[in-house]
């Protein structure tokens, strides 16, 4: 049962990634595009964790943690750049 649920969730996350890519290219404003990129980070983390569950290994959880940290730092840097125009004060 868990195997079939993981496959369904993979399909749902794949669809959400496609919709995020559409919003990234079609977004009416820059904050919408940043939000789509941040959501893509979250969806990719979920896919990596699901793949780790599917394979039964904990290596992918560490990779998901690294991607989460990079996603947070990049989102903060992009928002700071939009607000102030530079990254370093």
PDB file of C-alpha atoms in Angstrom:
ATOM      1  CA  UNK A   1       0.000   0.000   0.000  1.00  0.00           C
ATOM      2  CA  UNK A   2       2.808   2.423   0.843  1.00  0.00           C
ATOM      3  CA  UNK A   3       4.428   1.832  -2.546  1.00  0.00           C
ATOM      4  CA  UNK A   4       1.283   2.808  -4.447  1.00  0.00           C
ATOM      5  CA  UNK A   5       0.755   5.884  -2.276  1.00  0.00           C
ATOM      6  CA  UNK A   6       4.341   7.008  -2.903  1.00  0.00           C
ATOM      7  CA  UNK A   7       3.800   6.695  -6.662  1.00  0.00           C
ATOM      8  CA  UNK A   8       0.615   8.794  -6.477  1.00  0.00           C
ATOM      9  CA  UNK A   9       2.396  11.442  -4.404  1.00  0.00           C
ATOM     10  CA  UNK A  10       5.283  11.479  -6.912  1.00  0.00           C
ATOM     11  CA  UNK A  11       2.759  12.228  -9.657  1.00  0.00           C
ATOM     12  CA  UNK A  12       1.123  14.998  -7.629  1.00  0.00           C
ATOM     13  CA  UNK A  13       4.453  16.613  -6.806  1.00  0.00           C
ATOM     14  CA  UNK A  14       5.485  16.375 -10.457  1.00  0.00           C
ATOM     15  CA  UNK A  15       2.302  18.183 -11.444  1.00  0.00           C
ATOM     16  CA  UNK A  16       2.909  20.856  -8.828  1.00  0.00           C
ATOM     17  CA  UNK A  17       6.460  21.336 -10.139  1.00  0.00           C
ATOM     18  CA  UNK A  18       5.089  21.846 -13.641  1.00  0.00           C
ATOM     19  CA  UNK A  19       2.631  24.434 -12.340  1.00  0.00           C
ATOM     20  CA  UNK A  20       5.454  26.159 -10.453  1.00  0.00           C
ATOM     21  CA  UNK A  21       7.534  26.325 -13.619  1.00  0.00           C
ATOM     22  CA  UNK A  22       4.562  27.871 -15.396  1.00  0.00           C
ATOM     23  CA  UNK A  23       4.230  30.484 -12.634  1.00  0.00           C
ATOM     24  CA  UNK A  24       7.972  31.120 -12.715  1.00  0.00           C
ATOM     25  CA  UNK A  25       7.914  31.992 -16.407  1.00  0.00           C
ATOM     26  CA  UNK A  26       4.452  33.552 -16.588  1.00  0.00           C
ATOM     27  CA  UNK A  27       4.347  35.348 -13.214  1.00  0.00           C
ATOM     28  CA  UNK A  28       3.019  38.877 -13.464  1.00  0.00           C
ATOM     29  CA  UNK A  29       5.561  40.291 -11.004  1.00  0.00           C
ATOM     30  CA  UNK A  30       8.963  39.534  -9.535  1.00  0.00           C
ATOM     31  CA  UNK A  31       7.634  38.571  -6.065  1.00  0.00           C
ATOM     32  CA  UNK A  32       5.365  35.985  -7.732  1.00  0.00           C
ATOM     33  CA  UNK A  33       8.389  34.517  -9.478  1.00  0.00           C
ATOM     34  CA  UNK A  34      10.379  34.394  -6.230  1.00  0.00           C
ATOM     35  CA  UNK A  35       7.477  32.675  -4.507  1.00  0.00           C
ATOM     36  CA  UNK A  36       7.271  30.132  -7.340  1.00  0.00           C
ATOM     37  CA  UNK A  37      11.006  29.449  -7.023  1.00  0.00           C
ATOM     38  CA  UNK A  38      10.681  29.003  -3.271  1.00  0.00           C
ATOM     39  CA  UNK A  39       7.779  26.608  -3.749  1.00  0.00           C
ATOM     40  CA  UNK A  40       9.865  24.666  -6.265  1.00  0.00           C
ATOM     41  CA  UNK A  41      12.523  24.244  -3.587  1.00  0.00           C
ATOM     42  CA  UNK A  42       9.940  22.871  -1.182  1.00  0.00           C
ATOM     43  CA  UNK A  43       8.523  20.483  -3.790  1.00  0.00           C
ATOM     44  CA  UNK A  44      11.970  19.231  -4.745  1.00  0.00           C
ATOM     45  CA  UNK A  45      12.714  18.580  -1.067  1.00  0.00           C
ATOM     46  CA  UNK A  46       9.494  16.565  -0.816  1.00  0.00           C
ATOM     47  CA  UNK A  47      10.426  14.552  -3.910  1.00  0.00           C
ATOM     48  CA  UNK A  48      13.883  13.773  -2.535  1.00  0.00           C
ATOM     49  CA  UNK A  49      12.447  12.692   0.826  1.00  0.00           C
ATOM     50  CA  UNK A  50       9.883  10.483  -0.938  1.00  0.00           C
ATOM     51  CA  UNK A  51      12.620   8.935  -3.035  1.00  0.00           C
ATOM     52  CA  UNK A  52      14.545   8.206   0.159  1.00  0.00           C
ATOM     53  CA  UNK A  53      11.463   6.548   1.641  1.00  0.00           C
ATOM     54  CA  UNK A  54      10.983   4.542  -1.524  1.00  0.00           C
ATOM     55  CA  UNK A  55      14.586   3.290  -1.491  1.00  0.00           C
ATOM     56  CA  UNK A  56      14.762   2.888   2.285  1.00  0.00           C
ATOM     57  CA  UNK A  57      17.946   4.903   2.763  1.00  0.00           C
ATOM     58  CA  UNK A  58      18.688   7.963   4.873  1.00  0.00           C
ATOM     59  CA  UNK A  59      21.227   9.492   2.484  1.00  0.00           C
ATOM     60  CA  UNK A  60      18.544  11.441   0.644  1.00  0.00           C
ATOM     61  CA  UNK A  61      17.312  13.079   3.840  1.00  0.00           C
ATOM     62  CA  UNK A  62      20.682  14.775   4.269  1.00  0.00           C
ATOM     63  CA  UNK A  63      20.559  16.000   0.678  1.00  0.00           C
ATOM     64  CA  UNK A  64      17.065  17.375   1.300  1.00  0.00           C
ATOM     65  CA  UNK A  65      18.342  19.217   4.366  1.00  0.00           C
ATOM     66  CA  UNK A  66      21.126  20.838   2.339  1.00  0.00           C
ATOM     67  CA  UNK A  67      18.678  21.900  -0.367  1.00  0.00           C
ATOM     68  CA  UNK A  68      16.386  23.369   2.315  1.00  0.00           C
ATOM     69  CA  UNK A  69      19.214  25.470   3.727  1.00  0.00           C
ATOM     70  CA  UNK A  70      20.242  26.705   0.277  1.00  0.00           C
ATOM     71  CA  UNK A  71      16.645  27.498  -0.590  1.00  0.00           C
ATOM     72  CA  UNK A  72      16.164  29.551   2.556  1.00  0.00           C
ATOM     73  CA  UNK A  73      19.377  31.530   2.068  1.00  0.00           C
ATOM     74  CA  UNK A  74      18.637  32.221  -1.594  1.00  0.00           C
ATOM     75  CA  UNK A  75      15.085  33.362  -0.854  1.00  0.00           C
ATOM     76  CA  UNK A  76      16.311  35.739   1.846  1.00  0.00           C
ATOM     77  CA  UNK A  77      19.018  37.082  -0.479  1.00  0.00           C
ATOM     78  CA  UNK A  78      16.569  37.670  -3.328  1.00  0.00           C
ATOM     79  CA  UNK A  79      14.080  39.436  -1.064  1.00  0.00           C
ATOM     80  CA  UNK A  80      16.812  41.621   0.406  1.00  0.00           C
ATOM     81  CA  UNK A  81      17.985  42.484  -3.100  1.00  0.00           C
ATOM     82  CA  UNK A  82      14.461  43.470  -4.117  1.00  0.00           C
ATOM     83  CA  UNK A  83      13.963  45.652  -1.050  1.00  0.00           C
ATOM     84  CA  UNK A  84      17.324  47.444  -0.951  1.00  0.00           C
ATOM     85  CA  UNK A  85      18.916  46.937  -4.328  1.00  0.00           C
ATOM     86  CA  UNK A  86      22.115  45.419  -2.946  1.00  0.00           C
ATOM     87  CA  UNK A  87      23.067  42.408  -0.865  1.00  0.00           C
ATOM     88  CA  UNK A  88      25.936  43.805   1.177  1.00  0.00           C
ATOM     89  CA  UNK A  89      25.382  46.934   3.213  1.00  0.00           C
TER      90      UNK A  89
END
